[in-house]
mmCIF file of C-alpha atoms and ligand atoms in Angstrom:
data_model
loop_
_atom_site.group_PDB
_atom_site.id
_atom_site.type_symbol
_atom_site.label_atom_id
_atom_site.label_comp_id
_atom_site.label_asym_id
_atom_site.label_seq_id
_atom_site.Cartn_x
_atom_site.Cartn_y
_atom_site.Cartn_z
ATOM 1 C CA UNK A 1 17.349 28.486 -10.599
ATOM 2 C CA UNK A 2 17.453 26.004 -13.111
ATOM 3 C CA UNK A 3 14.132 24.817 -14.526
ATOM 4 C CA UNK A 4 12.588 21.922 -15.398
ATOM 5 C CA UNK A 5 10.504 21.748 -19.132
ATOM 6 C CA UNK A 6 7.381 20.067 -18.234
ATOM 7 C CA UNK A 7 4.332 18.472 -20.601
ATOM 8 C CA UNK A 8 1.445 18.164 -18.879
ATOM 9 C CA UNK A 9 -1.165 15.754 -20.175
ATOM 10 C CA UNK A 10 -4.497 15.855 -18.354
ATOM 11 C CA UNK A 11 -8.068 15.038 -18.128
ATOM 12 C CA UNK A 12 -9.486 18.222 -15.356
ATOM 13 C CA UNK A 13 -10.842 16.824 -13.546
ATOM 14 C CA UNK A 14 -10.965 18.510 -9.773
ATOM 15 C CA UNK A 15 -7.721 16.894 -9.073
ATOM 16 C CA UNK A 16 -5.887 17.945 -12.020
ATOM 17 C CA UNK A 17 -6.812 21.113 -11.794
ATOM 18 C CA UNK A 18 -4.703 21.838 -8.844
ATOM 19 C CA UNK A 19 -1.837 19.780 -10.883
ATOM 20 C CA UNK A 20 -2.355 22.286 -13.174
ATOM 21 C CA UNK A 21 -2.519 25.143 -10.324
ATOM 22 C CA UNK A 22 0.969 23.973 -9.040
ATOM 23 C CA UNK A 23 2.845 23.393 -11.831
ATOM 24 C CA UNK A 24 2.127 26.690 -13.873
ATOM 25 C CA UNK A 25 2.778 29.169 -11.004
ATOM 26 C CA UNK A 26 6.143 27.372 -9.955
ATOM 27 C CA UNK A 27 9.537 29.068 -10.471
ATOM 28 C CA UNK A 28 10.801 25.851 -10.756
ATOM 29 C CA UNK A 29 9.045 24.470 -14.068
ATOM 30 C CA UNK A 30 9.026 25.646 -17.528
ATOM 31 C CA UNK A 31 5.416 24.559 -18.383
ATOM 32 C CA UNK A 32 5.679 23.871 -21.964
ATOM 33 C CA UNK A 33 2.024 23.268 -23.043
ATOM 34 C CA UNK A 34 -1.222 21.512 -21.692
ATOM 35 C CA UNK A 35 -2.421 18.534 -23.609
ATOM 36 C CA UNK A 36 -6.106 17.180 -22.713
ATOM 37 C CA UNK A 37 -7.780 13.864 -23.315
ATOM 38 C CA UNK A 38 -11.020 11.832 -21.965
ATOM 39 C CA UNK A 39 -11.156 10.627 -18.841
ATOM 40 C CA UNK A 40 -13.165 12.058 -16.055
ATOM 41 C CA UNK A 41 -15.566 13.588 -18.695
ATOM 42 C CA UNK A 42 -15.698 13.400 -22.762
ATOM 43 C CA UNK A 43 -13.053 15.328 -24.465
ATOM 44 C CA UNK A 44 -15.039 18.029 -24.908
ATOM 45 C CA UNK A 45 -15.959 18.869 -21.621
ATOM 46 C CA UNK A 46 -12.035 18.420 -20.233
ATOM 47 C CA UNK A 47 -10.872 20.474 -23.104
ATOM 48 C CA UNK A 48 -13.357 23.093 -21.853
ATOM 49 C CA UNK A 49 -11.768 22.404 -18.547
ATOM 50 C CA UNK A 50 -8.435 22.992 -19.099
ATOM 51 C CA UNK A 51 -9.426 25.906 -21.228
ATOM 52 C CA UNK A 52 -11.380 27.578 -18.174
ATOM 53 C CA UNK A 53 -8.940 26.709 -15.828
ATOM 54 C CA UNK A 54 -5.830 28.335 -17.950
ATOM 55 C CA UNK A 55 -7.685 31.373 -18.081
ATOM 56 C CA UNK A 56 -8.686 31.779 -14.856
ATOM 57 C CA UNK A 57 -5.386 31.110 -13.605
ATOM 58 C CA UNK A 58 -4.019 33.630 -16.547
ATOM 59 C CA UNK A 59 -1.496 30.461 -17.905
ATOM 60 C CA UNK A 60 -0.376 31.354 -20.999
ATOM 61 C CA UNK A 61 0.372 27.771 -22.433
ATOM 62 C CA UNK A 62 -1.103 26.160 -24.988
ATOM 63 C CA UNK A 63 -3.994 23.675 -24.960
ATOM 64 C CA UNK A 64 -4.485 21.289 -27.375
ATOM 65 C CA UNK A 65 -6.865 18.794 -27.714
ATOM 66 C CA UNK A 66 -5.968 14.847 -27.815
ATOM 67 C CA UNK A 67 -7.674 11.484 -27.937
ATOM 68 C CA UNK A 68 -11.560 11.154 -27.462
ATOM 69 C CA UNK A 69 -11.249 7.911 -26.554
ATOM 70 C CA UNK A 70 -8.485 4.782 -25.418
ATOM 71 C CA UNK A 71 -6.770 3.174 -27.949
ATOM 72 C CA UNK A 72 -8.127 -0.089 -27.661
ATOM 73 C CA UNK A 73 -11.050 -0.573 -24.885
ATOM 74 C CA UNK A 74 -14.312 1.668 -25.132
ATOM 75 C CA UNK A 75 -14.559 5.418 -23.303
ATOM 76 C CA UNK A 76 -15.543 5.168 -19.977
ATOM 77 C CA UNK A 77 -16.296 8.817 -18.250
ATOM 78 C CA UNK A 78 -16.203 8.985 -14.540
ATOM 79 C CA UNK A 79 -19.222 11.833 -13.503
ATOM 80 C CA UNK A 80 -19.663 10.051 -9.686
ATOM 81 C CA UNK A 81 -16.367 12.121 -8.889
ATOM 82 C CA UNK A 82 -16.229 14.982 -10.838
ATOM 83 C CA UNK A 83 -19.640 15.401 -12.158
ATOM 84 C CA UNK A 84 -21.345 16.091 -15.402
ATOM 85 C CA UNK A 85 -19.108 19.234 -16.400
ATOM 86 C CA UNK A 86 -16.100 17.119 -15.219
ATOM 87 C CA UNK A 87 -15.145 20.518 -12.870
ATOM 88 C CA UNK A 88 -18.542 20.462 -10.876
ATOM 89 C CA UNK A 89 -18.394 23.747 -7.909
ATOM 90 C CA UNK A 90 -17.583 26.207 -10.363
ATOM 91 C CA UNK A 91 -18.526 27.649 -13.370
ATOM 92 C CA UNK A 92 -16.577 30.011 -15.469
ATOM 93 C CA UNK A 93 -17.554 33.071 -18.178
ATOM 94 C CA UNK A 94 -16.777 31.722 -21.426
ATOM 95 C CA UNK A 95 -13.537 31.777 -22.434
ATOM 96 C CA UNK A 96 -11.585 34.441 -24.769
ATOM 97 C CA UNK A 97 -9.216 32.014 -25.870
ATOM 98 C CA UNK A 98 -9.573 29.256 -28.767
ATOM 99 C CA UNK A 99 -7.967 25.577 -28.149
ATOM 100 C CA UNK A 100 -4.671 25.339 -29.849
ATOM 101 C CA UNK A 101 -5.314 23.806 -33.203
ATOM 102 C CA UNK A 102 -2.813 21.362 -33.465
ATOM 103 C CA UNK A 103 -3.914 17.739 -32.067
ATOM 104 C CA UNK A 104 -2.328 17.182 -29.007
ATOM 105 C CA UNK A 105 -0.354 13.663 -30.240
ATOM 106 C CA UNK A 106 1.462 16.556 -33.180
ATOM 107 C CA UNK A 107 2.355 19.213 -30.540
ATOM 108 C CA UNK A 108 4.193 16.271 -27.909
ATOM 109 C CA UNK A 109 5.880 15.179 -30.775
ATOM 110 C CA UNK A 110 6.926 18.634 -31.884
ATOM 111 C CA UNK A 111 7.754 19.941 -28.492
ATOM 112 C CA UNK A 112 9.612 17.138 -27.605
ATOM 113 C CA UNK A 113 11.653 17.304 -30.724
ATOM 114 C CA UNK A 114 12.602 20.784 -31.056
ATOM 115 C CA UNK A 115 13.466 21.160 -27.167
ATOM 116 C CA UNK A 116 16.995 21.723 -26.315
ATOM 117 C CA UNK A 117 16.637 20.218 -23.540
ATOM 118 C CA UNK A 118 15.199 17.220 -22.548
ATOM 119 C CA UNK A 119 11.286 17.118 -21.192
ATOM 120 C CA UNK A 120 9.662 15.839 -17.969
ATOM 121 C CA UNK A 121 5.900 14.430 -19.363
ATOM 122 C CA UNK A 122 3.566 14.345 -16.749
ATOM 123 C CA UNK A 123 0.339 12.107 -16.813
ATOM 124 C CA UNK A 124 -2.638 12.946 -14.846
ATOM 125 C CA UNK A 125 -5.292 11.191 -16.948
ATOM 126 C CA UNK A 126 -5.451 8.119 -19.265
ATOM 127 C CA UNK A 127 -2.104 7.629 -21.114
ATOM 128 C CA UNK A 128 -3.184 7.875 -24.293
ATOM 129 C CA UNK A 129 -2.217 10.966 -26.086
ATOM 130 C CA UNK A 130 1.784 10.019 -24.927
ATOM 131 C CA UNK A 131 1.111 6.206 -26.150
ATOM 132 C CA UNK A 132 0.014 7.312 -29.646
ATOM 133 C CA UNK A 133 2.845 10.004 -29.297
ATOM 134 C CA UNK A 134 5.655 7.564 -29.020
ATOM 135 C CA UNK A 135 3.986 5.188 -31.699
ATOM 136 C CA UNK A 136 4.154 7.960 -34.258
ATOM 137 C CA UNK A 137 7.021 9.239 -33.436
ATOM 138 C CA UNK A 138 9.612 6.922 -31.457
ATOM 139 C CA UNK A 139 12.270 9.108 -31.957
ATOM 140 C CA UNK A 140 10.690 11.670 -29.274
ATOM 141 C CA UNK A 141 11.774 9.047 -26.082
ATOM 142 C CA UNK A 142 15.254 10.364 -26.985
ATOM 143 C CA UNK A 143 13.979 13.722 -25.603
ATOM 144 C CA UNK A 144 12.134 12.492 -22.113
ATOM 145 C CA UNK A 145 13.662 12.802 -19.687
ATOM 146 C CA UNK A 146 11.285 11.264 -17.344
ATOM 147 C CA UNK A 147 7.813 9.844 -17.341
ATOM 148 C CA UNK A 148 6.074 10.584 -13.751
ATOM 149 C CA UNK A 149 2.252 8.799 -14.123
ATOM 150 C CA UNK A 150 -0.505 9.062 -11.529
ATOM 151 C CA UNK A 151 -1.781 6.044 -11.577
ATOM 152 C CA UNK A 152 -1.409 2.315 -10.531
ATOM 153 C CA UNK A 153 -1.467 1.113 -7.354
ATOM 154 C CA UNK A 154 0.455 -1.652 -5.725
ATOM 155 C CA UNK A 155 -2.640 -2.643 -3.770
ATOM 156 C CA UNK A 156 -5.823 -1.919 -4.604
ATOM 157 C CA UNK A 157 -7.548 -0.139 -7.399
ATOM 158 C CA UNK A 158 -10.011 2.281 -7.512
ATOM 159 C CA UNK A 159 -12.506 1.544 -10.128
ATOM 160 C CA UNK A 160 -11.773 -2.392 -9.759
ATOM 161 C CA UNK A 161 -10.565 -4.135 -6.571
ATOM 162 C CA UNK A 162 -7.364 -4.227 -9.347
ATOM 163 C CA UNK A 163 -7.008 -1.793 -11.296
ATOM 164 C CA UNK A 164 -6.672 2.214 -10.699
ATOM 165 C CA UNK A 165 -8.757 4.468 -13.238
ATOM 166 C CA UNK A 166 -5.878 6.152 -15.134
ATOM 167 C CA UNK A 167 -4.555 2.484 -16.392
ATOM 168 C CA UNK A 168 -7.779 1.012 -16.242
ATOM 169 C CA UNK A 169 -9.563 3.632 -19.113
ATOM 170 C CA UNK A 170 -6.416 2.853 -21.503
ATOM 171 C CA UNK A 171 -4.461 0.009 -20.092
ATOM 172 C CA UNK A 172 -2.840 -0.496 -23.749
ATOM 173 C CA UNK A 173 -1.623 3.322 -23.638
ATOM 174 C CA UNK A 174 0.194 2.303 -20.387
ATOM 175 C CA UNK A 175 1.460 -0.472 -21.483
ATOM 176 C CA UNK A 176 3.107 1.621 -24.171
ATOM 177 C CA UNK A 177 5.064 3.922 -21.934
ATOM 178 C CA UNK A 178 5.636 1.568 -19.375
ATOM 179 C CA UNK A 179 7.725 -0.282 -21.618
ATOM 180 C CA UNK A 180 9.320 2.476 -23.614
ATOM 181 C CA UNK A 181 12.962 2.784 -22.381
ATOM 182 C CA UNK A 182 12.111 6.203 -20.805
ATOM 183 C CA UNK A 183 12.392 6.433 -16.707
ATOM 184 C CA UNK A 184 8.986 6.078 -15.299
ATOM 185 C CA UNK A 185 7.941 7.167 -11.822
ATOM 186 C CA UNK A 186 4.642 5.546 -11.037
ATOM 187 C CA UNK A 187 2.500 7.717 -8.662
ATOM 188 C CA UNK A 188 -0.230 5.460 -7.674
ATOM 189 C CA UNK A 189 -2.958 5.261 -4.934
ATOM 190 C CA UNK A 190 -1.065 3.894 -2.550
ATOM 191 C CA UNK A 191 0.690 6.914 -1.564
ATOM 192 C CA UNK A 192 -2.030 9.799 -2.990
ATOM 193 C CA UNK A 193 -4.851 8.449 -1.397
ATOM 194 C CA UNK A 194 -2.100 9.763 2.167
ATOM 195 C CA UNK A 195 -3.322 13.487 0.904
ATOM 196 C CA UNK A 196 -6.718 13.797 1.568
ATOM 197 C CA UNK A 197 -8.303 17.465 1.452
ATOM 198 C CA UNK A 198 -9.842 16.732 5.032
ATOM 199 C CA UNK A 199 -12.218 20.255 6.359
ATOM 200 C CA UNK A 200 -8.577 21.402 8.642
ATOM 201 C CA UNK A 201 -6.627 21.148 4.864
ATOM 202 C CA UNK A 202 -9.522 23.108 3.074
ATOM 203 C CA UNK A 203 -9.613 25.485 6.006
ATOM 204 C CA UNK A 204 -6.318 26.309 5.892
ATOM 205 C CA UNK A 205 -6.263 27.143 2.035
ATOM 206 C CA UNK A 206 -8.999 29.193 2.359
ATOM 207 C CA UNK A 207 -7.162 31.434 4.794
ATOM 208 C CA UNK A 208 -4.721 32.252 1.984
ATOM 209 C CA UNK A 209 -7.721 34.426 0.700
ATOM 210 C CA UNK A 210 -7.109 34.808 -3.091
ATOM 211 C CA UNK A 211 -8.728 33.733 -6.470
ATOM 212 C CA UNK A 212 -6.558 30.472 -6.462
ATOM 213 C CA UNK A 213 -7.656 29.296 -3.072
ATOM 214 C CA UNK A 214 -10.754 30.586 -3.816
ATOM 215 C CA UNK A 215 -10.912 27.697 -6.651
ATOM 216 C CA UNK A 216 -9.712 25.518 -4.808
ATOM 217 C CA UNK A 217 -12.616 25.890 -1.732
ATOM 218 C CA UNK A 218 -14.646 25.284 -4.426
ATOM 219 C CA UNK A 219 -13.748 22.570 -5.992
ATOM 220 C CA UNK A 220 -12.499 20.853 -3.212
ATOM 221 C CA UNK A 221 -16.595 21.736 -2.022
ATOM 222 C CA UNK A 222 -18.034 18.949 -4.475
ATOM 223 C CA UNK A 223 -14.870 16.949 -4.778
ATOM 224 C CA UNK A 224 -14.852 15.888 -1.436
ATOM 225 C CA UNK A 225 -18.943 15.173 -1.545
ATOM 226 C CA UNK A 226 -18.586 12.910 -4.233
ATOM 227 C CA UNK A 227 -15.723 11.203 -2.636
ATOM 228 C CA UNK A 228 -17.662 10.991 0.397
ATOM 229 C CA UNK A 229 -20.810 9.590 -1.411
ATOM 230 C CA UNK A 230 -18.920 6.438 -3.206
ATOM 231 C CA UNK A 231 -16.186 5.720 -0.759
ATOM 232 C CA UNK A 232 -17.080 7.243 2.213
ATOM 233 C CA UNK A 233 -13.432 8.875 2.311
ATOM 234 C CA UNK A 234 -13.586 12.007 4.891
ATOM 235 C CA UNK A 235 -11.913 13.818 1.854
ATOM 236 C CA UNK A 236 -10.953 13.988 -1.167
ATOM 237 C CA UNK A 237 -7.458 12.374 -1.924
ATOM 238 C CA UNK A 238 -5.543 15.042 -4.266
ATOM 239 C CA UNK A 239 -4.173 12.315 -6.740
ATOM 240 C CA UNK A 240 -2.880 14.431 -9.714
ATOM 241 C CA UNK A 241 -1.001 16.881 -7.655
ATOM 242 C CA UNK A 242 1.121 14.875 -5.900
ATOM 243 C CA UNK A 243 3.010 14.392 -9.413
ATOM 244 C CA UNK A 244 4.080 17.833 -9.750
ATOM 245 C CA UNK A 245 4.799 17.933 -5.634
ATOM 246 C CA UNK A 246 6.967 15.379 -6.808
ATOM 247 C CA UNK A 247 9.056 17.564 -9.494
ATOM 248 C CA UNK A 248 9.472 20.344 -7.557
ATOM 249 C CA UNK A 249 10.937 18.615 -4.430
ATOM 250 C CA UNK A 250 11.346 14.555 -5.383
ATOM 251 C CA UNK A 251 12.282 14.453 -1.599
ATOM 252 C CA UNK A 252 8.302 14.367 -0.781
ATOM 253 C CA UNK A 253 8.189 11.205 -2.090
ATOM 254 C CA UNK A 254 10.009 7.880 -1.449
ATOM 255 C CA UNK A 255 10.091 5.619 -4.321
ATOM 256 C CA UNK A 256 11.311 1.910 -5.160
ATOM 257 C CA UNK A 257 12.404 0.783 -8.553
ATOM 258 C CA UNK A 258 10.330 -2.390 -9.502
ATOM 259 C CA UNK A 259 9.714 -4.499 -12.424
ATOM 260 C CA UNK A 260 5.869 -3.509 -12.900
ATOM 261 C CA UNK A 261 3.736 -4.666 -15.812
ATOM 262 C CA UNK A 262 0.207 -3.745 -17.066
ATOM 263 C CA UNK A 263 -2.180 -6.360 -16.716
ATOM 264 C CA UNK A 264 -3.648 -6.580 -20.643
ATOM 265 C CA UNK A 265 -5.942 -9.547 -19.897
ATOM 266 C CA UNK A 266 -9.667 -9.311 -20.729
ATOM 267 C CA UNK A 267 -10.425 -10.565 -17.067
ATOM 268 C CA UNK A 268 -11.064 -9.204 -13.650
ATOM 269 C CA UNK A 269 -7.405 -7.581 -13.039
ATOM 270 C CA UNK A 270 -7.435 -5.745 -16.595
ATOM 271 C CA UNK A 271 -5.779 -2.428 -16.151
ATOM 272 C CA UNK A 272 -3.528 -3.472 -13.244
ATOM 273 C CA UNK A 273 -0.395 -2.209 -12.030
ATOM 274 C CA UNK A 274 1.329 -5.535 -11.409
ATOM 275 C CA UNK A 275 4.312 -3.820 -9.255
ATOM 276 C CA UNK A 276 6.744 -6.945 -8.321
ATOM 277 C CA UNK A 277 7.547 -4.939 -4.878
ATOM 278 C CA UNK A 278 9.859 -8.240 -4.147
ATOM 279 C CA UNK A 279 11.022 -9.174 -7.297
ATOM 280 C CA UNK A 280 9.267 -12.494 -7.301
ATOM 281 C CA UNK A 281 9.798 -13.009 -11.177
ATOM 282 C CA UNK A 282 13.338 -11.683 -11.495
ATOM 283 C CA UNK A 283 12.855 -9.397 -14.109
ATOM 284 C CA UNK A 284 14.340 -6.365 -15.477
ATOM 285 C CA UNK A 285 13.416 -3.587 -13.268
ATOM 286 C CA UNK A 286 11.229 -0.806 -15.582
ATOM 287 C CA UNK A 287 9.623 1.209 -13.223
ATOM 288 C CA UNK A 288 9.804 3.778 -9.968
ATOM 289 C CA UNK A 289 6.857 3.042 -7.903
ATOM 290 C CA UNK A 290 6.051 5.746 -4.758
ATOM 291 C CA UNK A 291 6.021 3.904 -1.529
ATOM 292 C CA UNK A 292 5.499 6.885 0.981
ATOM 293 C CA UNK A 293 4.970 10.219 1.030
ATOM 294 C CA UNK A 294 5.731 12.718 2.937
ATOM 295 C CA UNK A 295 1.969 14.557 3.501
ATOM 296 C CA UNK A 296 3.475 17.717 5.917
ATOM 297 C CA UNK A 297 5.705 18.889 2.949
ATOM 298 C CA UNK A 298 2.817 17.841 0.250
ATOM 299 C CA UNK A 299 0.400 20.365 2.051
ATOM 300 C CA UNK A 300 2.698 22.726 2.433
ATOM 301 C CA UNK A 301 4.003 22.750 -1.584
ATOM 302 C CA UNK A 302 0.197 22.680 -2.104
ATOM 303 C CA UNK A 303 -0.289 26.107 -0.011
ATOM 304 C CA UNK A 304 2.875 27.928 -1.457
ATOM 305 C CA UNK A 305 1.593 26.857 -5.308
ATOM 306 C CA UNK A 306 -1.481 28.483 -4.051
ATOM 307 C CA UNK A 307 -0.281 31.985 -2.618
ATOM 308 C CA UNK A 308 1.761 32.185 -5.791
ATOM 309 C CA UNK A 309 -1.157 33.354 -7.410
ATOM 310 C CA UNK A 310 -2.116 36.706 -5.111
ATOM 311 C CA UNK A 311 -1.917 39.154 -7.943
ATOM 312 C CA UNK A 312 -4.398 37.316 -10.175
HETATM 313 O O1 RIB B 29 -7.614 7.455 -9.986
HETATM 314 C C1 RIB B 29 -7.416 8.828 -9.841
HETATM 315 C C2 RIB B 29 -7.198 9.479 -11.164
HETATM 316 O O2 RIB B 29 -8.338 9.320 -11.990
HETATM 317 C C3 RIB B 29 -6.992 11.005 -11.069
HETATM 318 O O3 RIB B 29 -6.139 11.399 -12.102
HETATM 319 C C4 RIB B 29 -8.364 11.552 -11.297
HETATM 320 O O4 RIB B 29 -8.328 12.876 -11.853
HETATM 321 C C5 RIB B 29 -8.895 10.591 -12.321
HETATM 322 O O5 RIB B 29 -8.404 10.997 -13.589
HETATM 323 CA CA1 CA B 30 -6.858 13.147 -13.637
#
């Protein structure tokens, strides 16, 4: 089976946790490294995420720290959802293993570079660490092969009525990529917000009985409470996974290729995924935008990343 070389830059984060979850157990991918920024908590405390998260799930990748902050705009933590360690339900030993030293904006560039063959980036958290990436190093969109983003919506936002949290804490990051000539594949609310971890889904994790749905009763446990407490959703919608659902079988989602721009303005839409879903303006088409989803087959891609991990 051939695979597919996958950077995964993150910000765990309950959600990306079980992006994480699915893409390192997965015949499938080749998961090249884990690079962490700000975003649902400081840097600090997703670094000590991801770092608690690879060991747990023994993935032997390395981690490597990135941007505390956006480029541009101020930091802007979100502990309503995912609390104050940024992974609220569980708590790990500390861990063995030492961050990777090299800044997370070096080892993109480097992996990309020296691949031989070209690399799927994945963003599950503010776009940062790729922005600066291609900045210092424009050579490296020569070696994407694809951009796939959660984040955006067509509709509404999530942190604004406009904009969606991802763009919104580094809208000038996004703008970056979005208008690097690399392929990207928006994955925005309007389709993950379809895969909500409702009591049946959680349920039927659970029955899988090992340490990965064990994690994931658990942090599905506060997840879901906090998404309950500020939106009154009836679960928590798995954003970040829904990505790597997506690379592993792109026939879960359907997609439509769009002109979409980032709205830079210092007003009430800052941060917004302006997706011309009818080509209004007429102009150039940038951007694959995920229209519909197909939640059966994300559930069950979500339960066999799961039972992939029964002799942890
Ligand atoms: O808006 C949802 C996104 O913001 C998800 O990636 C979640 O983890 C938070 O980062
Ligand atoms: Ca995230």
């Amino acid at each position: 089976m051939e695979k597919k070389k996958l950077l995964l830059d993150c910000d765990p984060g309950h959600d990306d946790a079980i992006a994480m979850m699915l893409a390192a157990g997965h015949p499938k991918i080749d998961l090249l490294g884990i690079t962490v920024v700000s975003g649902n908590q400081t840097l600090k405390k997703t670094g000590k995420n991801a770092l608690h998260l690879c060991e747990y799930l023994k993935i032997d990748v390395p981690v490597c720290l990135g941007s505390p902050r956006p480029i541009v705009r101020d930091v802007e933590i979100c502990p309503r959802i995912h609390g104050e360690s940024g992974l609220d339900g569980v708590t790990f030993p500390p861990p063995k293993r030492s961050v990777d030293p090299r800044h997370a904006v070096d080892f993109i560039i480097e992996t990309l570079l020296h691949s031989d063959e070209k690399v799927t980036c994945v963003t599950t958290g503010p776009m940062t660490n790729l922005a600066l990436a291609m900045r210092l190093e424009p050579k490296i969109t020569d070696h994407i092969h694809e951009v796939i983003v959660m984040g955006g919506s067509y509709a509404n936002g999530n942190v604004t009525p406009a904009a969606e949290f991802n763009i919104y804490e580094d809208p000038e990051a996004a703008d970056i990529v979005f208008r690097s000539d690399v392929p990207v594949t928006m994955v925005g609310l309007d389709v993950t917000r379809q895969v909500m971890a409702l009591p049946d889904i959680v349920k039927r994790m659970d029955s899988i009985q090992n340490k990965a749905s064990e994690l994931f009763v658990k942090l599905m446990k506060v997840f879901n409470e906090n998404q309950r407490k500020v939106f009154g959703l009836p679960g928590g919608p798995l954003h970040d996974p829904v990505t790597i659902a997506y690379l592993i079988d792109p026939s879960v989602l359907t997609v439509e290729f769009v002109h979409c721009s980032i709205d830079l303005s210092h007003n009430q839409s800052y941060g917004r995924t302006n997706c011309d879903m009818y080509d209004y303006q007429h102009k150039e088409k940038n951007t694959y935008i995920a229209t519909g989803i197909d939640v059966d087959k994300f559930w069950d891609l979500i339960e066999d990343g799961l039972s992939r991990y029964d002799d942890l």
